[in-house]
XYZ file of C-alpha atoms in Angstrom:
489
model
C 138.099 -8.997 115.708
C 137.638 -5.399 114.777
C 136.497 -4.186 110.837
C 137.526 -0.363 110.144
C 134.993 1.087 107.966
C 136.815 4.821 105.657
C 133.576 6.857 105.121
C 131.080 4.165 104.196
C 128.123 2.094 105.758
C 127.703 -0.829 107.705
C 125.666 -2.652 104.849
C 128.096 -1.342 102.360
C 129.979 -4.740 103.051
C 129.886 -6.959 100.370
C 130.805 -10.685 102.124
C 133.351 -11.320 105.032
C 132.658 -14.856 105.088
C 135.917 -16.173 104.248
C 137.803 -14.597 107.569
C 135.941 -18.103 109.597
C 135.418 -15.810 112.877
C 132.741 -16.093 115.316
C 131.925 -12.544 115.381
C 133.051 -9.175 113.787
C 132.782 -5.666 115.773
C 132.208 -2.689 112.745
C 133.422 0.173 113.606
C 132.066 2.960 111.592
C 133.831 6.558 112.444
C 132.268 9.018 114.315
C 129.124 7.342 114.762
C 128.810 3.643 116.686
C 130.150 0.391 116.905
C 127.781 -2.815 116.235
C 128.799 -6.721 116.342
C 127.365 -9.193 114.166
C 127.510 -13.299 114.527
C 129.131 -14.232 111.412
C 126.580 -16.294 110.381
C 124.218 -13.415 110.646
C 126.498 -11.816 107.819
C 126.899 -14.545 105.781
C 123.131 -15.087 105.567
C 121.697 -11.836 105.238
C 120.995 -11.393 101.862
C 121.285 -14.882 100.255
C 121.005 -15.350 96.688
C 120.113 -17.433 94.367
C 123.452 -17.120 91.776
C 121.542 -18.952 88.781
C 119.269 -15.328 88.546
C 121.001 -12.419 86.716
C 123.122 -9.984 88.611
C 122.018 -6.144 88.063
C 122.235 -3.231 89.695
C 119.500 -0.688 90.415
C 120.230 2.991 91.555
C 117.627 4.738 93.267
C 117.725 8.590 92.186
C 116.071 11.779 92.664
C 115.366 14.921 94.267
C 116.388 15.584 97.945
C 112.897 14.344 100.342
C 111.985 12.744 97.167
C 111.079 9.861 99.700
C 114.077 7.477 97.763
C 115.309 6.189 101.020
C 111.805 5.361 102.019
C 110.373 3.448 98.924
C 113.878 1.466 98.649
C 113.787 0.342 102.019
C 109.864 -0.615 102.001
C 110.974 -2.506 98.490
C 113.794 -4.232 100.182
C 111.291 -5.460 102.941
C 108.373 -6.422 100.906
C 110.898 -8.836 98.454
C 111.897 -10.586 101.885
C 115.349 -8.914 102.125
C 114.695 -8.441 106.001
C 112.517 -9.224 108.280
C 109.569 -7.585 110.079
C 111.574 -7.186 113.119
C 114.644 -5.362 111.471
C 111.944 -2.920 110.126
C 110.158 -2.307 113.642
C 113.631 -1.901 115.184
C 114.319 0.962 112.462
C 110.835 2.207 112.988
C 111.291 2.257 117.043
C 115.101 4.720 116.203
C 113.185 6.533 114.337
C 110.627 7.349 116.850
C 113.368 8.020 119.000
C 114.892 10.955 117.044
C 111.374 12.192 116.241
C 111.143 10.738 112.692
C 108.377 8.172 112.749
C 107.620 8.204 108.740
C 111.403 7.520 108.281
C 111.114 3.843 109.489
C 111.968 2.118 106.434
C 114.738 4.982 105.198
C 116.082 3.995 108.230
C 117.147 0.879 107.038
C 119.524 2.381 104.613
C 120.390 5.912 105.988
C 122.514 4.456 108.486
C 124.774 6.906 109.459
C 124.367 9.029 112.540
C 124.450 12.282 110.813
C 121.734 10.987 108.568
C 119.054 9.926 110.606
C 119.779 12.948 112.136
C 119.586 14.822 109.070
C 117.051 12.830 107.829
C 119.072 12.887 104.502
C 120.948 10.022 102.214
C 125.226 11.489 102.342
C 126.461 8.203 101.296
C 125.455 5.589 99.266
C 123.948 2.255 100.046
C 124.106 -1.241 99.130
C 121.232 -4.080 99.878
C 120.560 -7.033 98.048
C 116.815 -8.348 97.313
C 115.781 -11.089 94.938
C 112.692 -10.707 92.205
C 111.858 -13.807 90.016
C 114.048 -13.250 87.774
C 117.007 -10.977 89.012
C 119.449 -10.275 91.884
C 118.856 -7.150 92.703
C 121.897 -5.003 94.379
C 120.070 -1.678 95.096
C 122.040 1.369 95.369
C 120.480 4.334 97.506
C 121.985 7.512 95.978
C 122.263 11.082 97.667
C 119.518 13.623 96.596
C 121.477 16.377 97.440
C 123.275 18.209 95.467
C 125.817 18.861 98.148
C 126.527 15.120 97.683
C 126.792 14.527 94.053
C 129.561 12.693 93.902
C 128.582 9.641 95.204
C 125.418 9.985 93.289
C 127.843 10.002 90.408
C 129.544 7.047 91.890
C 126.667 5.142 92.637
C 124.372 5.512 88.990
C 128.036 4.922 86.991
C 128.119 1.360 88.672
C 124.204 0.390 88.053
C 122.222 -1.148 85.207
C 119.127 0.328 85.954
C 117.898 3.717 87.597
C 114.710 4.036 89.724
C 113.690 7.764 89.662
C 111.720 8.536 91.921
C 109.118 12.088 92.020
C 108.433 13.655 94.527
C 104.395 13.936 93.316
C 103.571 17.012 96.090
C 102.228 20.254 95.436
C 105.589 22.256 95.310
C 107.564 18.934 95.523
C 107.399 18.168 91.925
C 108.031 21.450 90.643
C 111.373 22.287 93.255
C 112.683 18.627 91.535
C 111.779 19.515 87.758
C 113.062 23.328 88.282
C 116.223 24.311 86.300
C 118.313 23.493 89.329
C 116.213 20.557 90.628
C 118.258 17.497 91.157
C 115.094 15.523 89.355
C 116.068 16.853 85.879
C 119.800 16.530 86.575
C 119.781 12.864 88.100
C 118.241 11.693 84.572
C 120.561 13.152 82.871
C 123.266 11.921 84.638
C 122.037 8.574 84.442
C 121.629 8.585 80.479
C 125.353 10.318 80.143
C 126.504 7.384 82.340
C 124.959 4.372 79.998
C 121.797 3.558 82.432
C 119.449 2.346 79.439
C 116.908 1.293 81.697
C 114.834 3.995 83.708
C 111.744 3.401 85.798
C 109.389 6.669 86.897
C 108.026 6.274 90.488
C 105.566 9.195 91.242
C 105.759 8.908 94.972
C 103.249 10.684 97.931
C 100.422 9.728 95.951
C 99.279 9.302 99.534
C 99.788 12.917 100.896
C 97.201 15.226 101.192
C 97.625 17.528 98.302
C 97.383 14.642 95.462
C 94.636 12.244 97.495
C 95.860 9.625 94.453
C 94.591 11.872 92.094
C 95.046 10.526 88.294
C 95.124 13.986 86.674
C 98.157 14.916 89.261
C 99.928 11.563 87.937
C 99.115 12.608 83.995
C 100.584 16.030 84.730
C 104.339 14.704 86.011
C 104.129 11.980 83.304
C 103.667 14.627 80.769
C 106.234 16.752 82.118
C 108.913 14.710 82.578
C 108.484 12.199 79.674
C 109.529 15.688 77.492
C 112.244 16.113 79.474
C 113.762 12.161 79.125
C 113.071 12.628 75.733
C 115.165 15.658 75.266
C 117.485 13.946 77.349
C 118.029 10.619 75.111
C 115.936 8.267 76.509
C 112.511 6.559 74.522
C 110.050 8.241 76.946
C 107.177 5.609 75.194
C 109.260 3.045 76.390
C 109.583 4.228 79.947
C 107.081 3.079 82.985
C 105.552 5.744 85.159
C 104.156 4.068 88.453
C 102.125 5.942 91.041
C 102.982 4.836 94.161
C 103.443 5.452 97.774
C 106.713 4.065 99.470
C 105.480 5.283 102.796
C 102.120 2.997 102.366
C 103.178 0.430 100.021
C 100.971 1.202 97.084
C 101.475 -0.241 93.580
C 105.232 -1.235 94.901
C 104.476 -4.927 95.064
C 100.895 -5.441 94.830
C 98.167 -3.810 92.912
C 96.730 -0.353 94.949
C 93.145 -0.227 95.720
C 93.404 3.344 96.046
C 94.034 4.213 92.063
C 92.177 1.460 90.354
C 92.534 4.131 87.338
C 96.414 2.781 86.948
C 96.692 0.263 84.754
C 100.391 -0.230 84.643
C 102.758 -2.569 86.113
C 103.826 -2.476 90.019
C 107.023 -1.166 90.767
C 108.211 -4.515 91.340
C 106.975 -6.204 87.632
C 108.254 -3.334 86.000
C 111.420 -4.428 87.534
C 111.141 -7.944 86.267
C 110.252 -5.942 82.479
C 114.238 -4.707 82.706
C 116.423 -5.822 80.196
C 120.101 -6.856 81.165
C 122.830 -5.095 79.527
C 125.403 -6.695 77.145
C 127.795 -7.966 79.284
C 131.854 -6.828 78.159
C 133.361 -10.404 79.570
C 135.898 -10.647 76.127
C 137.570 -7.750 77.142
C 140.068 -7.331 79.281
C 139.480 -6.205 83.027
C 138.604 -3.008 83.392
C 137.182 -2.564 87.615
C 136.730 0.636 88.900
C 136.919 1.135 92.936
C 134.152 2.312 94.862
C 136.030 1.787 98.425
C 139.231 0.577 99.892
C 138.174 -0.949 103.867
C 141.113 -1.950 106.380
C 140.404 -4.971 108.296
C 142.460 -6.070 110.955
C 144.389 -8.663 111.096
C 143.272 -9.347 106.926
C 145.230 -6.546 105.362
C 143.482 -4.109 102.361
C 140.253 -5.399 100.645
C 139.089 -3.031 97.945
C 135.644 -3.352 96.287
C 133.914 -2.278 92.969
C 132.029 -3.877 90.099
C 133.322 -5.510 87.451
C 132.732 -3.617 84.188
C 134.546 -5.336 81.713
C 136.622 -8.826 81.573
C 137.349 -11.165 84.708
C 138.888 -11.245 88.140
C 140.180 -14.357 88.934
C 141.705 -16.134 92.096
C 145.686 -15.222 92.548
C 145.954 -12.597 89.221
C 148.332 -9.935 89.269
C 146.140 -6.652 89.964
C 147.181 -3.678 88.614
C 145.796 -0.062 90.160
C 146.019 2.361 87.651
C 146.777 5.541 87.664
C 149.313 3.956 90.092
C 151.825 1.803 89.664
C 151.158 -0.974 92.289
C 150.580 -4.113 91.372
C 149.031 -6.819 93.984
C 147.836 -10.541 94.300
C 144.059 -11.044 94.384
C 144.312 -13.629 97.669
C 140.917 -14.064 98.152
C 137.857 -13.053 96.164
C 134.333 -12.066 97.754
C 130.496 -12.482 95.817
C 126.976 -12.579 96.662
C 128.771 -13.486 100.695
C 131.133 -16.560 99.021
C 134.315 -17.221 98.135
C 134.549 -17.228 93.932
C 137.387 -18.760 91.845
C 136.392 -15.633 89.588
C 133.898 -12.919 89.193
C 132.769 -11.051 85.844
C 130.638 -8.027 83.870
C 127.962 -6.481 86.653
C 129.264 -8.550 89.807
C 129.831 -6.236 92.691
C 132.786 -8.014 94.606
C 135.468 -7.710 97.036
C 138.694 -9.195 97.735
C 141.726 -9.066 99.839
C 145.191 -8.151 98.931
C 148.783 -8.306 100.966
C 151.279 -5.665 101.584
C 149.595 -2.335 100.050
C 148.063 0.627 102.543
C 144.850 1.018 102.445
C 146.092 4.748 102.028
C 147.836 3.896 98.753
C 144.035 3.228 96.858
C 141.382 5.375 96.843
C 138.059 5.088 95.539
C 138.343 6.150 91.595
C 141.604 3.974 90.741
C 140.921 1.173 88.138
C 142.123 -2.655 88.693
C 143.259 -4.480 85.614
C 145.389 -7.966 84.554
C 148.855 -6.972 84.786
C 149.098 -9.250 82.178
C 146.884 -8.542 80.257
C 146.288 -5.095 78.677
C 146.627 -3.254 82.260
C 144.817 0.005 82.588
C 147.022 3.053 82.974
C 147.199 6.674 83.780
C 146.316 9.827 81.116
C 148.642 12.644 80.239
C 146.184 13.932 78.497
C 142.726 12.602 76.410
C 140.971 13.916 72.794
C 136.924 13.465 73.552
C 134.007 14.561 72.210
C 131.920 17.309 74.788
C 128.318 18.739 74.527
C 127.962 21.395 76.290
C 124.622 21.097 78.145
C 124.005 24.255 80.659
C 126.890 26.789 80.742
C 125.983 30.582 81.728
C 129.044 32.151 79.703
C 132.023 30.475 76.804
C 134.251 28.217 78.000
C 137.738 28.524 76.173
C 140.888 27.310 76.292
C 142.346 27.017 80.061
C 138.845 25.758 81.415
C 139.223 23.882 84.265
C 136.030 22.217 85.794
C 135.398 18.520 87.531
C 135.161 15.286 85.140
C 133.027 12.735 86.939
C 134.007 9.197 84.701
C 133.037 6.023 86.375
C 133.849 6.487 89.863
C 136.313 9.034 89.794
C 135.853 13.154 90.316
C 139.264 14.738 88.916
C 139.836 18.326 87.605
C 141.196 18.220 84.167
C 142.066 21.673 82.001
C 140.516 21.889 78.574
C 144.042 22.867 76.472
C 142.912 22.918 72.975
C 139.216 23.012 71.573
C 139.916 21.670 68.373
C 137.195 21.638 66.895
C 133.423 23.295 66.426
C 130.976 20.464 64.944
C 127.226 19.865 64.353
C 125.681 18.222 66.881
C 123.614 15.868 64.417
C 125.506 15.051 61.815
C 129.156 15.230 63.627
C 130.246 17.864 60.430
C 133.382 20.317 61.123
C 131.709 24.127 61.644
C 135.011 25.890 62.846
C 139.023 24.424 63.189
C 140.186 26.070 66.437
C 137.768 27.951 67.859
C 137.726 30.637 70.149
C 135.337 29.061 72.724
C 132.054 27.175 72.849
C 128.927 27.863 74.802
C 125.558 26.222 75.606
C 124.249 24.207 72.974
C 127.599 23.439 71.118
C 129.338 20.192 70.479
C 133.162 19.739 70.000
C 136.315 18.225 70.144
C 138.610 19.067 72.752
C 142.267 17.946 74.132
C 142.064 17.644 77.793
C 144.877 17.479 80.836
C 144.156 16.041 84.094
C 145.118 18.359 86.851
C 145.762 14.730 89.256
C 146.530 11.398 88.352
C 143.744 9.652 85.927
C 142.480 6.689 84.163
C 140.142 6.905 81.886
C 139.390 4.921 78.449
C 138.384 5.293 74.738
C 134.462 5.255 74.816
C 134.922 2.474 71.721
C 137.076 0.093 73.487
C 135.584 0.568 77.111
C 132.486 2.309 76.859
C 132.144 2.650 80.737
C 135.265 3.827 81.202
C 134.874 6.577 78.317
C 131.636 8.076 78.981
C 132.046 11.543 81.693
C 130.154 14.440 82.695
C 131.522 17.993 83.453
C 130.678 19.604 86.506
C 130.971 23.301 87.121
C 129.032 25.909 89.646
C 127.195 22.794 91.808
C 125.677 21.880 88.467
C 126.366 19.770 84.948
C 127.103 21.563 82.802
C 128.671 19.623 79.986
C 128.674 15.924 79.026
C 131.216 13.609 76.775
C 132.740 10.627 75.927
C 136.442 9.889 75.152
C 137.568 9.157 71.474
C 141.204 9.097 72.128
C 144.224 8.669 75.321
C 147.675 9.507 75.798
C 149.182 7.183 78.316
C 151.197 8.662 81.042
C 154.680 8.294 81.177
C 155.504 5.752 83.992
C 157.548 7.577 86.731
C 161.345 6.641 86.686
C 162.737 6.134 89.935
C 165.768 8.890 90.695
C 168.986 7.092 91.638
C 171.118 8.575 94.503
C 173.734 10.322 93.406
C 176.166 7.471 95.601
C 175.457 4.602 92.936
């Protein structure tokens, strides 16, 4: 029995428990196949479902070391065991990348051990006392921002971590540093909780040195402040994911910190508000093909419920499907809500036909649908020259990256107090806010920010860089597509 993986990693899979086979051979493409006992998969990350479900996405700078702290996290909550981690240690040796032992555990792909960089994103699951954790590894690269985009849009809370070098910090914080961008992508995606980790405390060049740690603070506490977050409110942690310090247990090495470990400032998060009165509203991070099962799509749950046997719609499309069997936490689930990362099966739809970005809804019940075109409110963050009518950069809005024109700016407002400056202006540059009517160049669902806040918050990518953010006050709902009728009937 053969699982065929689209772009995405072997740990990426959220249960297969309810296909009862002995063993299941995952084929991931162009790197290596790899059979599991089903038990094996069933157990492996075991939860406790009376703990709250959130999400954490691990952010920052490329060789910020995120790869490396999450995997040492996920071994030191009991996630795996020591011989998993010597196993990843021993590949690592192999390629010539000792000190990437516990990255190892998440990069999976060929081309990123090789690399010795994130591409894709990661799931693993680890328990603290008082959550279930589903950690998401993000890409620092900013070749790969897209599924760092995908990945913060579907967490709760976002682990940034610093890369606390000489020269390390200061090529993250620079005006084209993924360090500065990541937190502000995480704040213009609704990630109210942020944890700091200044990481390589250990190297040579900071020898755990306090006034290196009060220095970064400093810095980039301005910088989340500008950004929107309460930097007073947000924990700074020195630590070392290569070492272990201050991740679980108290370092010996800085007995100047004072602070909570990485892991109690964890347990300090507070859950979101959880949308379950709404209707569904489930954005798609993948779509797998598994033989012999048929098409099992998975996402997280923003808003409403799945349940057992409902009608799923995928907008923008117009397919509509039977949830057969529903996937959580490695069981089956009658239903699955706000936060829950799930997967389930449907019968008689491609796998080509869904693509990561389309939204599942009720059919009957307020079904999500396609945009001809949306009114939202923009900021315009870091733009070298004006943007007018006829601009056409990338929206990233939950977990979909589609071009969209800008056809009217319709108005010119104050950023503070939301006040008309100018009716129809000529253009807008850095630092303005307005309201602009926007097409989608592709198919697209998006949402009022006030009825579906996740699905109406986007950023605006242009030049490898952000350089605008918004929300969405307003849709027009595509027309559905009429079927032509030969000419014979």
């Amino acid at each position: 029995n053969k699982l065929f993986i689209n772009n995405a990693k072997v740990n990426t899979l959220l249960s297969i428990s309810s296909l009862l086979l002995p063993s299941v051979e995952i084929i991931v493409p162009h790197t290596h196949i790899v059979t599991f006992p089903l038990g094996e998969l069933i157990s492996r990350n075991m939860e406790d479902n009376s703990r709250t479900q959130l999400s954490l996405a691990v952010i920052g700078h490329v060789d910020a070391g995120k790869s490396t702290t999450a995997g040492h996290l996920i071994y030191k909550c009991g996630a795996i065991d020591k011989g998993t981690v010597d196993k990843c240690g021993q590949e690592a040796a192999e390629l010539g990348k000792a000190d990437f032992k516990y990255a190892f555990i998440l990069d999976t792909l060929i081309v990123e051990r090789e690399r010795g960089i994130s591409i894709d994103i990661s799931l693993w699951k680890f328990q603290t006392e008082k959550f279930n954790f589903t950690i998401i590894d993000t890409p620092g690269h900013r070749d790969f921002i897209k599924n760092t985009i995908t990945g913060t849009s579907q967490s709760d809370v976002a682990l940034l971590i610093i890369d606390s070098s000489h020269g390390g910090f200061e090529a993250g914080v620079r005006k084209d540093g993924q360090t500065r961008e990541h937190a502000l992508l995480a704040f213009t995606l609704g990630v109210k909780n942020i944890i700091v980790a200044c990481n390589k405390m250990d190297v040579d060049s900071v020898s755990y040195s306090e006034d290196r740690y009060k220095q970064i603070k400093d810095e980039v506490s301005t910088y989340l402040k500008r950004v929107g977050y309460k930097s007073s409110k947000v924990p700074f942690i020195p630590i070392s994911g290569w070492v272990g310090d201050n991740i679980v247990d108290k370092s010996p090495n800085m007995p100047w910190y004072e602070g909570p470990t990485l892991l109690e400032a964890l347990n300090n998060c507070t859950p979101p508000k959880r949308l379950i009165d709404k209707p569904l509203r489930l954005p798609l991070q993948d779509v797998y093909r598994i033989g012999g099962i048929g098409t099992v799509p998975i996402g997280r749950v923003e808003t409403g419920t799945i349940k057992l046997g409902m009608n799923a719609a995928f907008a923008p499309t117009s397919i509509v499907a039977e949830v057969k069997s529903l996937e959580m936490h490695h069981q089956n689930v009658e239903q699955a809500g706000p936060g829950d990362n799930v997967g389930f099966n449907i019968k008689n739809v491609p796998v080509k036909e869904l693509r990561r970005g389309n939204v599942v809804s009720d059919a009957d019940n307020n079904p999500a649908t396609g945009v001809e075109s949306f009114i939202a409110h923009v900021i315009i963050m870091n733009h070298p020259g004006k943007i007018s009518k006829g601009y056409c950069p990338v929206i990233d809005c939950h977990t979909a990256h589609v071009a969209c024109t800008f056809t009217r700016i319709i108005e010119k407002i104050d950023r503070l107090t939301g006040n008309v400056l100018l009716k129809d202006p000529e253009y807008v540059r850095t630092g303005d806010a307005c309201i602009v009517e926007m097409k989608p160049t592709k198919p697209f669902c998006v949402e009022s920010f006030t009825e579906f806040p996740p699905l109406g918050r986007f950023v605006i990518r242009d030049m490898r860089q952000t350089v605008a953010v918004g929300v969405v006050k307003s849709i027009t709902p595509a027309k559905p597509v009429e079927e032509e009728v030969p000419d014979y009937y």
